[in-house]
mmCIF file of C-alpha atoms and ligand atoms in Angstrom:
data_model
loop_
_atom_site.group_PDB
_atom_site.id
_atom_site.type_symbol
_atom_site.label_atom_id
_atom_site.label_comp_id
_atom_site.label_asym_id
_atom_site.label_seq_id
_atom_site.Cartn_x
_atom_site.Cartn_y
_atom_site.Cartn_z
ATOM 1 C CA MET A 18 136.311 119.254 177.131
ATOM 2 C CA LYS A 19 133.481 119.127 174.650
ATOM 3 C CA LYS A 20 134.107 118.238 171.067
ATOM 4 C CA GLN A 21 131.820 119.306 168.230
ATOM 5 C CA ILE A 22 130.203 116.461 166.299
ATOM 6 C CA VAL A 23 128.082 118.666 164.041
ATOM 7 C CA ASN A 24 126.324 122.026 164.448
ATOM 8 C CA GLN A 25 124.958 122.059 167.997
ATOM 9 C CA VAL A 26 125.788 118.414 168.807
ATOM 10 C CA TYR A 27 128.804 117.916 171.112
ATOM 11 C CA TRP A 28 130.608 114.949 172.601
ATOM 12 C CA VAL A 29 130.966 115.389 176.429
ATOM 13 C CA GLY A 30 132.092 111.865 177.295
ATOM 14 C CA ILE A 31 135.057 110.412 179.126
ATOM 15 C CA ASN A 32 138.101 108.724 177.613
ATOM 16 C CA ASP A 33 139.149 105.776 179.754
ATOM 17 C CA TRP A 34 142.632 104.961 178.523
ATOM 18 C CA GLU A 35 143.387 102.749 181.528
ATOM 19 C CA LEU A 36 140.543 100.337 181.133
ATOM 20 C CA ARG A 37 141.808 96.785 180.492
ATOM 21 C CA GLN A 38 138.805 94.739 181.687
ATOM 22 C CA PHE A 39 135.094 95.424 181.230
ATOM 23 C CA HIS A 40 131.952 93.697 182.565
ATOM 24 C CA GLY A 41 134.051 92.803 185.575
ATOM 25 C CA TYR A 42 136.646 90.565 184.002
ATOM 26 C CA GLU A 43 134.505 89.204 181.186
ATOM 27 C CA TYR A 44 135.772 91.449 178.360
ATOM 28 C CA SER A 45 139.353 92.526 177.698
ATOM 29 C CA THR A 46 139.807 96.127 176.533
ATOM 30 C CA HIS A 47 143.416 96.267 175.251
ATOM 31 C CA LYS A 48 142.846 99.824 173.862
ATOM 32 C CA GLY A 49 140.790 101.212 176.704
ATOM 33 C CA SER A 50 137.333 102.509 176.061
ATOM 34 C CA THR A 51 135.221 105.626 176.024
ATOM 35 C CA TYR A 52 131.879 106.405 177.600
ATOM 36 C CA ASN A 53 130.236 108.648 175.071
ATOM 37 C CA SER A 54 127.781 111.306 176.315
ATOM 38 C CA TYR A 55 126.322 113.801 173.908
ATOM 39 C CA LEU A 56 125.033 117.307 174.546
ATOM 40 C CA ILE A 57 122.639 118.968 172.026
ATOM 41 C CA LYS A 58 122.137 122.693 172.427
ATOM 42 C CA GLU A 59 119.178 123.706 170.279
ATOM 43 C CA GLU A 60 116.345 125.824 171.735
ATOM 44 C CA LYS A 61 116.152 122.994 174.133
ATOM 45 C CA THR A 62 119.241 121.471 175.746
ATOM 46 C CA VAL A 63 119.457 117.713 175.842
ATOM 47 C CA LEU A 64 121.957 115.343 177.423
ATOM 48 C CA ILE A 65 122.175 111.842 175.900
ATOM 49 C CA ASP A 66 123.556 109.204 178.282
ATOM 50 C CA THR A 67 126.233 109.783 180.955
ATOM 51 C CA VAL A 68 129.311 107.774 181.900
ATOM 52 C CA PHE A 69 130.616 104.888 184.065
ATOM 53 C CA ARG A 70 130.154 105.592 187.754
ATOM 54 C CA PRO A 71 133.837 106.006 188.729
ATOM 55 C CA PHE A 72 134.045 108.926 186.428
ATOM 56 C CA SER A 73 130.860 110.573 187.693
ATOM 57 C CA SER A 74 132.428 113.588 189.469
ATOM 58 C CA LYS A 75 134.907 114.236 186.632
ATOM 59 C CA PHE A 76 132.030 114.101 184.102
ATOM 60 C CA ILE A 77 129.820 116.451 186.011
ATOM 61 C CA SER A 78 132.712 118.870 186.560
ATOM 62 C CA ASN A 79 133.521 118.796 182.808
ATOM 63 C CA LEU A 80 129.909 119.225 181.896
ATOM 64 C CA LYS A 81 129.527 122.265 184.140
ATOM 65 C CA LYS A 82 132.198 123.961 182.068
ATOM 66 C CA GLU A 83 130.170 123.405 178.879
ATOM 67 C CA VAL A 84 126.589 124.141 180.069
ATOM 68 C CA GLU A 85 124.740 125.468 183.136
ATOM 69 C CA LEU A 86 123.318 122.243 184.422
ATOM 70 C CA SER A 87 120.134 124.115 185.231
ATOM 71 C CA GLU A 88 119.807 124.752 181.477
ATOM 72 C CA ILE A 89 119.489 121.075 180.654
ATOM 73 C CA ASP A 90 115.820 120.543 179.669
ATOM 74 C CA TYR A 91 115.896 116.753 179.002
ATOM 75 C CA VAL A 92 118.058 113.798 179.880
ATOM 76 C CA ILE A 93 117.940 110.761 177.617
ATOM 77 C CA ALA A 94 118.981 107.388 179.013
ATOM 78 C CA ASN A 95 119.260 105.109 175.843
ATOM 79 C CA HIS A 96 120.532 102.273 178.055
ATOM 80 C CA ALA A 97 120.512 101.677 181.814
ATOM 81 C CA GLU A 98 123.744 99.712 182.081
ATOM 82 C CA PRO A 99 125.990 101.467 184.620
ATOM 83 C CA ASP A 100 128.703 102.319 182.042
ATOM 84 C CA HIS A 101 126.228 104.832 180.588
ATOM 85 C CA SER A 102 123.954 105.659 183.525
ATOM 86 C CA GLY A 103 126.564 105.708 186.260
ATOM 87 C CA ALA A 104 126.640 109.515 186.557
ATOM 88 C CA LEU A 105 122.864 109.902 186.685
ATOM 89 C CA PRO A 106 122.684 109.790 190.459
ATOM 90 C CA GLU A 107 125.143 112.722 190.862
ATOM 91 C CA LEU A 108 123.639 114.615 187.985
ATOM 92 C CA MET A 109 120.019 114.110 189.113
ATOM 93 C CA ASN A 110 120.862 115.255 192.654
ATOM 94 C CA ILE A 111 121.645 118.643 191.038
ATOM 95 C CA ILE A 112 118.702 118.719 188.605
ATOM 96 C CA PRO A 113 116.087 116.469 190.215
ATOM 97 C CA GLU A 114 113.093 117.705 188.347
ATOM 98 C CA VAL A 115 114.514 117.344 184.830
ATOM 99 C CA PRO A 116 112.690 114.559 182.885
ATOM 100 C CA VAL A 117 114.644 111.350 182.112
ATOM 101 C CA TYR A 118 113.446 109.770 178.870
ATOM 102 C CA CYS A 119 113.908 106.017 178.539
ATOM 103 C CA THR A 120 112.013 102.868 177.667
ATOM 104 C CA PRO A 121 109.676 101.298 180.315
ATOM 105 C CA ASN A 122 112.333 98.634 180.778
ATOM 106 C CA GLY A 123 114.802 101.459 181.252
ATOM 107 C CA ILE A 124 112.841 102.788 184.133
ATOM 108 C CA LYS A 125 112.700 99.343 185.707
ATOM 109 C CA SER A 126 116.433 98.927 185.337
ATOM 110 C CA LEU A 127 117.445 102.458 186.456
ATOM 111 C CA LYS A 128 115.231 102.121 189.492
ATOM 112 C CA GLY A 129 116.805 98.701 190.180
ATOM 113 C CA HIS A 130 120.314 100.193 189.973
ATOM 114 C CA TYR A 131 119.853 103.452 191.777
ATOM 115 C CA HIS A 132 116.695 103.154 193.854
ATOM 116 C CA LYS A 133 115.570 106.598 192.853
ATOM 117 C CA ASP A 134 112.224 107.801 191.500
ATOM 118 C CA TRP A 135 113.432 110.391 189.081
ATOM 119 C CA ASN A 136 111.026 112.169 186.698
ATOM 120 C CA PHE A 137 110.867 109.244 184.293
ATOM 121 C CA ILE A 138 109.131 109.684 180.915
ATOM 122 C CA PRO A 139 108.616 106.247 179.224
ATOM 123 C CA VAL A 140 109.019 106.392 175.437
ATOM 124 C CA LYS A 141 108.424 103.917 172.645
ATOM 125 C CA THR A 142 109.417 103.725 169.021
ATOM 126 C CA GLY A 143 108.118 106.710 167.027
ATOM 127 C CA ASP A 144 107.690 109.058 169.955
ATOM 128 C CA GLU A 145 109.228 112.432 169.402
ATOM 129 C CA LEU A 146 110.748 115.265 171.435
ATOM 130 C CA ASP A 147 110.648 118.731 169.979
ATOM 131 C CA LEU A 148 114.064 120.480 170.479
ATOM 132 C CA GLY A 149 113.077 123.759 168.732
ATOM 133 C CA ASN A 150 114.840 125.232 165.675
ATOM 134 C CA GLY A 151 112.892 122.820 163.529
ATOM 135 C CA LYS A 152 114.718 119.814 165.064
ATOM 136 C CA LYS A 153 113.405 116.855 166.988
ATOM 137 C CA LEU A 154 114.564 113.684 168.546
ATOM 138 C CA ILE A 155 112.801 110.487 167.538
ATOM 139 C CA PHE A 156 112.989 107.445 169.833
ATOM 140 C CA ILE A 157 113.562 103.901 168.508
ATOM 141 C CA GLN A 158 113.314 101.015 170.852
ATOM 142 C CA ALA A 159 116.079 98.449 170.367
ATOM 143 C CA PRO A 160 115.310 95.613 172.873
ATOM 144 C CA MET A 161 118.151 93.077 173.267
ATOM 145 C CA LEU A 162 120.642 95.271 171.465
ATOM 146 C CA HIS A 163 121.888 94.342 173.780
ATOM 147 C CA TRP A 164 119.625 94.635 176.872
ATOM 148 C CA PRO A 165 115.822 94.685 177.052
ATOM 149 C CA ASP A 166 115.859 98.401 177.892
ATOM 150 C CA SER A 167 118.154 99.496 175.023
ATOM 151 C CA MET A 168 117.025 102.177 172.613
ATOM 152 C CA PHE A 169 118.347 104.495 169.928
ATOM 153 C CA CYS A 170 117.332 108.046 169.125
ATOM 154 C CA TYR A 171 117.559 110.029 165.961
ATOM 155 C CA LEU A 172 118.140 113.752 165.570
ATOM 156 C CA THR A 173 116.336 115.195 162.560
ATOM 157 C CA GLY A 174 117.877 118.032 160.652
ATOM 158 C CA ASP A 175 121.437 116.902 161.494
ATOM 159 C CA ASN A 176 120.526 113.273 160.709
ATOM 160 C CA VAL A 177 122.358 111.824 163.622
ATOM 161 C CA LEU A 178 121.692 108.356 164.954
ATOM 162 C CA PHE A 179 122.581 107.848 168.640
ATOM 163 C CA SER A 180 122.837 104.103 168.699
ATOM 164 C CA ASN A 181 124.191 103.470 172.197
ATOM 165 C CA ASP A 182 126.100 100.143 172.396
ATOM 166 C CA ALA A 183 125.261 99.168 168.778
ATOM 167 C CA PHE A 184 128.074 100.088 166.309
ATOM 168 C CA GLY A 185 130.425 100.743 169.237
ATOM 169 C CA GLN A 186 133.844 99.639 170.034
ATOM 170 C CA HIS A 187 136.034 99.514 173.193
ATOM 171 C CA PHE A 188 138.582 101.738 171.590
ATOM 172 C CA CYS A 189 139.934 104.917 173.139
ATOM 173 C CA SER A 190 141.174 107.708 170.966
ATOM 174 C CA GLU A 191 141.274 111.506 171.102
ATOM 175 C CA LEU A 192 140.663 111.550 167.416
ATOM 176 C CA LEU A 193 136.946 110.777 167.840
ATOM 177 C CA PHE A 194 135.992 110.220 164.184
ATOM 178 C CA ASN A 195 136.261 107.053 162.061
ATOM 179 C CA ASP A 196 138.044 108.800 159.246
ATOM 180 C CA LEU A 197 140.879 109.906 161.534
ATOM 181 C CA VAL A 198 141.863 106.561 163.187
ATOM 182 C CA SER A 199 143.551 103.414 162.048
ATOM 183 C CA GLN A 200 140.989 101.428 160.144
ATOM 184 C CA GLU A 201 142.605 98.172 161.239
ATOM 185 C CA GLU A 202 142.349 99.022 164.899
ATOM 186 C CA LEU A 203 138.797 100.403 164.429
ATOM 187 C CA TYR A 204 137.524 97.290 162.653
ATOM 188 C CA PHE A 205 139.312 94.830 164.933
ATOM 189 C CA GLU A 206 137.594 96.413 168.000
ATOM 190 C CA ALA A 207 134.230 96.796 166.262
ATOM 191 C CA LEU A 208 134.325 93.124 165.266
ATOM 192 C CA LYS A 209 135.522 91.964 168.706
ATOM 193 C CA TYR A 210 132.571 94.004 170.186
ATOM 194 C CA PHE A 211 130.080 92.349 167.901
ATOM 195 C CA ALA A 212 131.459 88.808 168.398
ATOM 196 C CA ASN A 213 131.638 89.074 172.228
ATOM 197 C CA ILE A 214 128.540 91.133 172.993
ATOM 198 C CA LEU A 215 126.033 91.298 170.164
ATOM 199 C CA ASN A 216 126.409 87.898 168.473
ATOM 200 C CA PRO A 217 123.636 86.171 170.510
ATOM 201 C CA PHE A 218 121.217 88.820 169.268
ATOM 202 C CA SER A 219 122.284 88.609 165.469
ATOM 203 C CA HIS A 220 118.719 87.996 164.303
ATOM 204 C CA LEU A 221 117.518 91.090 166.139
ATOM 205 C CA VAL A 222 120.343 93.153 164.652
ATOM 206 C CA THR A 223 119.189 92.288 161.176
ATOM 207 C CA LYS A 224 115.627 93.044 162.018
ATOM 208 C CA LYS A 225 116.396 96.331 163.729
ATOM 209 C CA ILE A 226 118.599 97.518 160.801
ATOM 210 C CA ASN A 227 115.842 96.604 158.348
ATOM 211 C CA GLU A 228 113.411 98.549 160.460
ATOM 212 C CA ILE A 229 115.559 101.643 160.563
ATOM 213 C CA VAL A 230 116.304 101.498 156.874
ATOM 214 C CA GLY A 231 112.532 101.171 156.356
ATOM 215 C CA LEU A 232 111.948 104.413 158.247
ATOM 216 C CA ASN A 233 113.879 106.160 155.438
ATOM 217 C CA PHE A 234 115.763 108.476 157.842
ATOM 218 C CA PRO A 235 118.906 109.780 156.158
ATOM 219 C CA VAL A 236 121.818 108.883 158.460
ATOM 220 C CA ASP A 237 124.825 111.240 158.180
ATOM 221 C CA ILE A 238 126.451 110.379 161.467
ATOM 222 C CA ILE A 239 126.195 107.445 163.877
ATOM 223 C CA CYS A 240 127.199 108.268 167.434
ATOM 224 C CA PRO A 241 127.618 105.081 169.510
ATOM 225 C CA ALA A 242 128.077 105.041 173.272
ATOM 226 C CA HIS A 243 131.658 103.565 173.079
ATOM 227 C CA GLY A 244 134.501 104.392 170.898
ATOM 228 C CA ILE A 245 134.627 106.262 167.598
ATOM 229 C CA VAL A 246 131.861 108.252 165.878
ATOM 230 C CA TRP A 247 131.078 107.159 162.406
ATOM 231 C CA ARG A 248 130.880 110.345 160.251
ATOM 232 C CA ASP A 249 132.609 109.170 157.079
ATOM 233 C CA ASN A 250 130.154 106.841 155.198
ATOM 234 C CA PRO A 251 128.451 105.836 158.444
ATOM 235 C CA MET A 252 126.547 103.135 156.645
ATOM 236 C CA GLN A 253 129.790 101.158 156.284
ATOM 237 C CA ILE A 254 129.379 99.893 159.773
ATOM 238 C CA VAL A 255 125.725 99.115 159.219
ATOM 239 C CA LYS A 256 126.615 97.034 156.228
ATOM 240 C CA LYS A 257 129.301 95.243 158.233
ATOM 241 C CA TYR A 258 126.789 94.471 160.959
ATOM 242 C CA VAL A 259 124.426 92.975 158.359
ATOM 243 C CA GLN A 260 127.274 90.744 157.273
ATOM 244 C CA TRP A 261 128.343 89.871 160.811
ATOM 245 C CA ALA A 262 124.818 89.071 161.820
ATOM 246 C CA SER A 263 124.404 86.605 158.859
ATOM 247 C CA ASN A 264 126.309 83.492 160.144
ATOM 248 C CA TYR A 265 129.553 85.263 159.315
ATOM 249 C CA HIS A 266 132.813 83.410 158.770
ATOM 250 C CA GLU A 267 136.065 83.930 156.937
ATOM 251 C CA ASN A 268 138.277 81.308 155.416
ATOM 252 C CA GLN A 269 139.596 80.334 158.772
ATOM 253 C CA ILE A 270 139.869 77.294 161.067
ATOM 254 C CA THR A 271 140.801 77.787 164.662
ATOM 255 C CA VAL A 272 142.400 75.144 166.879
ATOM 256 C CA ILE A 273 142.170 75.727 170.617
ATOM 257 C CA TYR A 274 143.598 73.619 173.381
ATOM 258 C CA GLU A 275 144.937 73.412 176.873
ATOM 259 C CA THR A 276 147.599 70.968 177.854
ATOM 260 C CA MET A 277 149.213 69.527 180.977
ATOM 261 C CA TYR A 278 152.451 67.819 179.765
ATOM 262 C CA ASN A 279 152.365 68.973 176.084
ATOM 263 C CA GLY A 280 150.630 65.827 174.798
ATOM 264 C CA THR A 281 147.448 67.583 173.787
ATOM 265 C CA ARG A 282 149.555 70.486 172.473
ATOM 266 C CA SER A 283 151.571 68.148 170.250
ATOM 267 C CA ILE A 284 148.308 66.734 168.824
ATOM 268 C CA ALA A 285 147.031 70.288 168.187
ATOM 269 C CA GLU A 286 150.226 71.262 166.329
ATOM 270 C CA SER A 287 150.040 68.075 164.208
ATOM 271 C CA ILE A 288 146.349 68.782 163.419
ATOM 272 C CA VAL A 289 147.291 72.295 162.356
ATOM 273 C CA LYS A 290 149.992 70.953 160.010
ATOM 274 C CA GLY A 291 147.547 68.460 158.531
ATOM 275 C CA ILE A 292 145.006 71.248 157.835
ATOM 276 C CA ASN A 293 147.669 73.344 156.229
ATOM 277 C CA ALA A 294 148.888 70.476 154.106
ATOM 278 C CA ALA A 295 145.331 69.811 152.872
ATOM 279 C CA ASP A 296 144.442 73.445 152.310
ATOM 280 C CA PRO A 297 147.427 75.850 152.133
ATOM 281 C CA LEU A 298 145.112 78.812 151.699
ATOM 282 C CA VAL A 299 142.930 78.303 154.802
ATOM 283 C CA ASP A 300 143.943 80.664 157.646
ATOM 284 C CA VAL A 301 144.534 78.065 160.387
ATOM 285 C CA LYS A 302 145.255 79.470 163.819
ATOM 286 C CA LEU A 303 146.343 77.832 167.093
ATOM 287 C CA TYR A 304 145.626 79.143 170.580
ATOM 288 C CA ASN A 305 146.373 77.760 174.024
ATOM 289 C CA ALA A 306 143.252 78.848 175.966
ATOM 290 C CA ALA A 307 145.301 79.191 179.169
ATOM 291 C CA THR A 308 147.769 81.660 177.838
ATOM 292 C CA ASN A 309 145.683 83.742 175.412
ATOM 293 C CA ASP A 310 142.992 86.351 176.054
ATOM 294 C CA LYS A 311 139.680 84.638 176.031
ATOM 295 C CA ASN A 312 137.890 87.511 174.224
ATOM 296 C CA ASP A 313 140.501 87.559 171.490
ATOM 297 C CA ILE A 314 139.997 83.765 171.087
ATOM 298 C CA ILE A 315 136.211 84.280 170.913
ATOM 299 C CA THR A 316 136.830 86.851 168.133
ATOM 300 C CA GLU A 317 138.785 84.215 166.229
ATOM 301 C CA VAL A 318 136.009 81.671 166.789
ATOM 302 C CA PHE A 319 133.518 84.191 165.319
ATOM 303 C CA LYS A 320 135.721 84.513 162.202
ATOM 304 C CA SER A 321 136.056 80.716 161.805
ATOM 305 C CA LYS A 322 134.091 78.336 159.696
ATOM 306 C CA ALA A 323 135.155 75.581 162.061
ATOM 307 C CA VAL A 324 136.983 74.976 165.338
ATOM 308 C CA LEU A 325 138.833 72.052 166.839
ATOM 309 C CA ILE A 326 138.955 72.040 170.610
ATOM 310 C CA GLY A 327 141.271 69.885 172.754
ATOM 311 C CA SER A 328 141.815 69.132 176.383
ATOM 312 C CA PRO A 329 143.394 66.310 178.354
ATOM 313 C CA THR A 330 141.161 64.551 180.809
ATOM 314 C CA VAL A 331 141.605 65.883 184.312
ATOM 315 C CA ASN A 332 139.560 65.031 187.387
ATOM 316 C CA ASN A 333 137.166 63.147 185.128
ATOM 317 C CA GLY A 334 136.544 66.380 183.181
ATOM 318 C CA ILE A 335 138.288 69.031 181.078
ATOM 319 C CA MET A 336 140.823 71.745 181.827
ATOM 320 C CA SER A 337 139.523 74.949 183.381
ATOM 321 C CA SER A 338 140.495 77.459 180.714
ATOM 322 C CA ILE A 339 138.750 75.324 178.056
ATOM 323 C CA ALA A 340 135.695 74.840 180.284
ATOM 324 C CA GLY A 341 135.516 78.617 180.815
ATOM 325 C CA LEU A 342 135.917 79.438 177.204
ATOM 326 C CA LEU A 343 133.258 76.962 176.284
ATOM 327 C CA GLU A 344 130.868 78.592 178.761
ATOM 328 C CA LEU A 345 131.447 81.875 176.914
ATOM 329 C CA ILE A 346 131.010 80.176 173.581
ATOM 330 C CA LYS A 347 127.769 78.630 174.642
ATOM 331 C CA GLY A 348 126.321 81.888 175.733
ATOM 332 C CA LEU A 349 127.347 83.605 172.516
ATOM 333 C CA LYS A 350 125.115 81.241 170.395
ATOM 334 C CA PHE A 351 127.373 80.878 167.318
ATOM 335 C CA LYS A 352 125.519 79.218 164.452
ATOM 336 C CA HIS A 353 126.435 77.023 161.465
ATOM 337 C CA LYS A 354 129.966 76.335 162.703
ATOM 338 C CA LYS A 355 131.588 72.928 162.434
ATOM 339 C CA ALA A 356 133.775 71.292 165.081
ATOM 340 C CA ALA A 357 135.833 68.345 166.218
ATOM 341 C CA THR A 358 137.731 67.509 169.432
ATOM 342 C CA PHE A 359 140.942 65.952 170.600
ATOM 343 C CA GLY A 360 142.827 65.230 173.801
ATOM 344 C CA CYS A 361 145.040 62.924 175.870
ATOM 345 C CA PHE A 362 143.811 60.827 178.754
ATOM 346 C CA GLY A 363 145.393 58.546 181.331
ATOM 347 C CA TRP A 364 143.169 56.447 183.504
ATOM 348 C CA HIS A 365 139.811 57.544 182.123
ATOM 349 C CA ASP A 366 138.803 58.672 178.646
ATOM 350 C CA VAL A 367 136.471 61.547 179.356
ATOM 351 C CA SER A 368 137.547 64.865 177.770
ATOM 352 C CA THR A 369 136.660 64.421 174.045
ATOM 353 C CA ASN A 370 133.207 63.096 174.760
ATOM 354 C CA LEU A 371 132.562 65.844 177.166
ATOM 355 C CA LEU A 372 133.868 68.461 174.717
ATOM 356 C CA GLU A 373 131.685 67.056 171.964
ATOM 357 C CA ASN A 374 128.612 67.220 174.197
ATOM 358 C CA ILE A 375 129.275 70.838 175.201
ATOM 359 C CA LEU A 376 129.966 71.881 171.639
ATOM 360 C CA LYS A 377 126.680 70.157 170.378
ATOM 361 C CA GLU A 378 124.746 71.928 173.124
ATOM 362 C CA SER A 379 126.315 75.191 171.978
ATOM 363 C CA GLY A 380 125.062 74.758 168.427
ATOM 364 C CA PHE A 381 128.251 73.312 166.770
ATOM 365 C CA GLU A 382 128.086 70.442 164.302
ATOM 366 C CA ILE A 383 130.605 67.743 165.089
ATOM 367 C CA ILE A 384 131.842 66.591 161.679
ATOM 368 C CA ALA A 385 134.787 64.311 162.511
ATOM 369 C CA ALA A 386 135.774 61.641 165.016
ATOM 370 C CA PRO A 387 137.865 62.897 168.013
ATOM 371 C CA VAL A 388 141.661 62.332 168.073
ATOM 372 C CA LYS A 389 142.252 60.534 171.396
ATOM 373 C CA CYS A 390 145.536 59.583 172.899
ATOM 374 C CA ASN A 391 146.085 57.301 175.888
ATOM 375 C CA TRP A 392 149.031 58.812 177.772
ATOM 376 C CA GLU A 393 151.563 60.693 175.623
ATOM 377 C CA PRO A 394 151.413 60.741 171.794
ATOM 378 C CA ASP A 395 154.135 58.824 169.924
ATOM 379 C CA ASP A 396 155.069 59.279 166.344
ATOM 380 C CA GLU A 397 152.186 57.080 165.109
ATOM 381 C CA LEU A 398 149.617 59.060 167.075
ATOM 382 C CA LEU A 399 151.110 62.359 165.802
ATOM 383 C CA SER A 400 150.929 61.037 162.256
ATOM 384 C CA LYS A 401 147.334 60.088 162.844
ATOM 385 C CA SER A 402 146.685 63.634 164.190
ATOM 386 C CA PHE A 403 148.263 65.120 161.025
ATOM 387 C CA ASP A 404 146.017 62.854 158.880
ATOM 388 C CA SER A 405 142.929 63.863 160.976
ATOM 389 C CA GLY A 406 143.681 67.452 160.207
ATOM 390 C CA LYS A 407 143.792 66.662 156.489
ATOM 391 C CA GLU A 408 140.592 64.605 156.821
ATOM 392 C CA PHE A 409 138.852 67.451 158.765
ATOM 393 C CA VAL A 410 139.485 69.807 155.822
ATOM 394 C CA ALA A 411 137.891 67.242 153.412
ATOM 395 C CA LEU A 412 134.830 66.671 155.636
ATOM 396 C CA LEU A 413 134.405 70.408 156.053
ATOM 397 C CA LYS A 414 134.606 70.973 152.339
ATOM 398 C CA GLN A 415 131.956 68.276 151.772
ATOM 399 C CA LYS A 416 129.675 69.864 154.347
ATOM 400 C CA LEU A 417 130.087 73.417 152.986
ATOM 401 C CA ASP A 418 129.708 72.271 149.354
ATOM 402 C CA LYS A 419 126.537 70.428 150.305
ATOM 403 C CA LYS A 420 125.200 73.514 152.087
ATOM 404 C CA ASN A 421 126.027 75.774 149.116
ATOM 405 C CA THR A 422 124.223 73.402 146.649
ATOM 406 C CA ALA A 423 121.259 72.795 148.917
HETATM 407 FE FE1 FEO R 28 127.968 99.943 177.034
HETATM 408 FE FE2 FEO R 28 125.440 97.744 177.503
HETATM 409 O O1 FEO R 28 126.666 99.047 178.046
#
């Protein structure tokens, strides 16, 4: 059922309460998600984005109750990823002549996904579409936020920015608007989304926000393609994005490990105690990568000024959950974060060197010597681990003080 956003702008999307994994199994969605599609009914009728393919028939069936499909004048595809374009094939089978507005990269991507030659109209930043009643849609290309084809569009008169993935959250709620939902849940999911999807493109986020602010469009409502619509002080999420895109961290250190016989775990726990002893106010958190959700850990890494990563040596390498997590971390291009490593080994001392190399390649600065343990840690080694936690805090402080005075 459609929901009114403002005047003649309606939400006609799908709430996916069941979704627990997104992008295959790359992103956990503990609170489900939504695929937001918007219908504008001015003199011209416009549909902005569709929904994930499994919901195609349900979406079309719902949409038919709200509008005669033959009355749709324009379809806008802000982004070709299948969670937003998935219902286009079914829709365009019914209205094949209706123009589909998207970026030139959008055309490439949509053709690649669906192998159809719909009535594509390529648009670029500044192009306009007259909707009648004195209103128009203005297109704003947003390449790499987060795909090369991504774009936003802006509805004049009602001052609505349709931002697609940007400012979105994997967060399902019938309440629809940001002033009606739990702020804690909303911001947790918005931050997780930024950390896990948009962080590699942080520099482009800042640039795009500056560009939009420079256009001097008043923004009364931001309608993302996932989650909650920002109608109460919508610029609050824009300001948050500016912060998150600027080498964001909180007063947090995160320790992450995997363990075989609890040796590396014992070192991790001693390091945590050492950190806490040296700085009782720093929020130090400990995660076993094998038993915690990888995207939640990534969110904690995003919030951290430093991380310590530990694995025992196994098969002349590191354990698989740590290796997988580090592959994610590498792709997300975190900047200005400090790190150190730790781990047990038996016959060959491999893990800490390997961890250091991966962390360096991923843009982390190694600021302390690794804590290594041949076989199982004894009291002396655990005491050394505790001290290394304390020392890590001191080294981190030196580094951050130096940066702040530079
Ligand atoms: Fe929500 Fe990039 O798709």
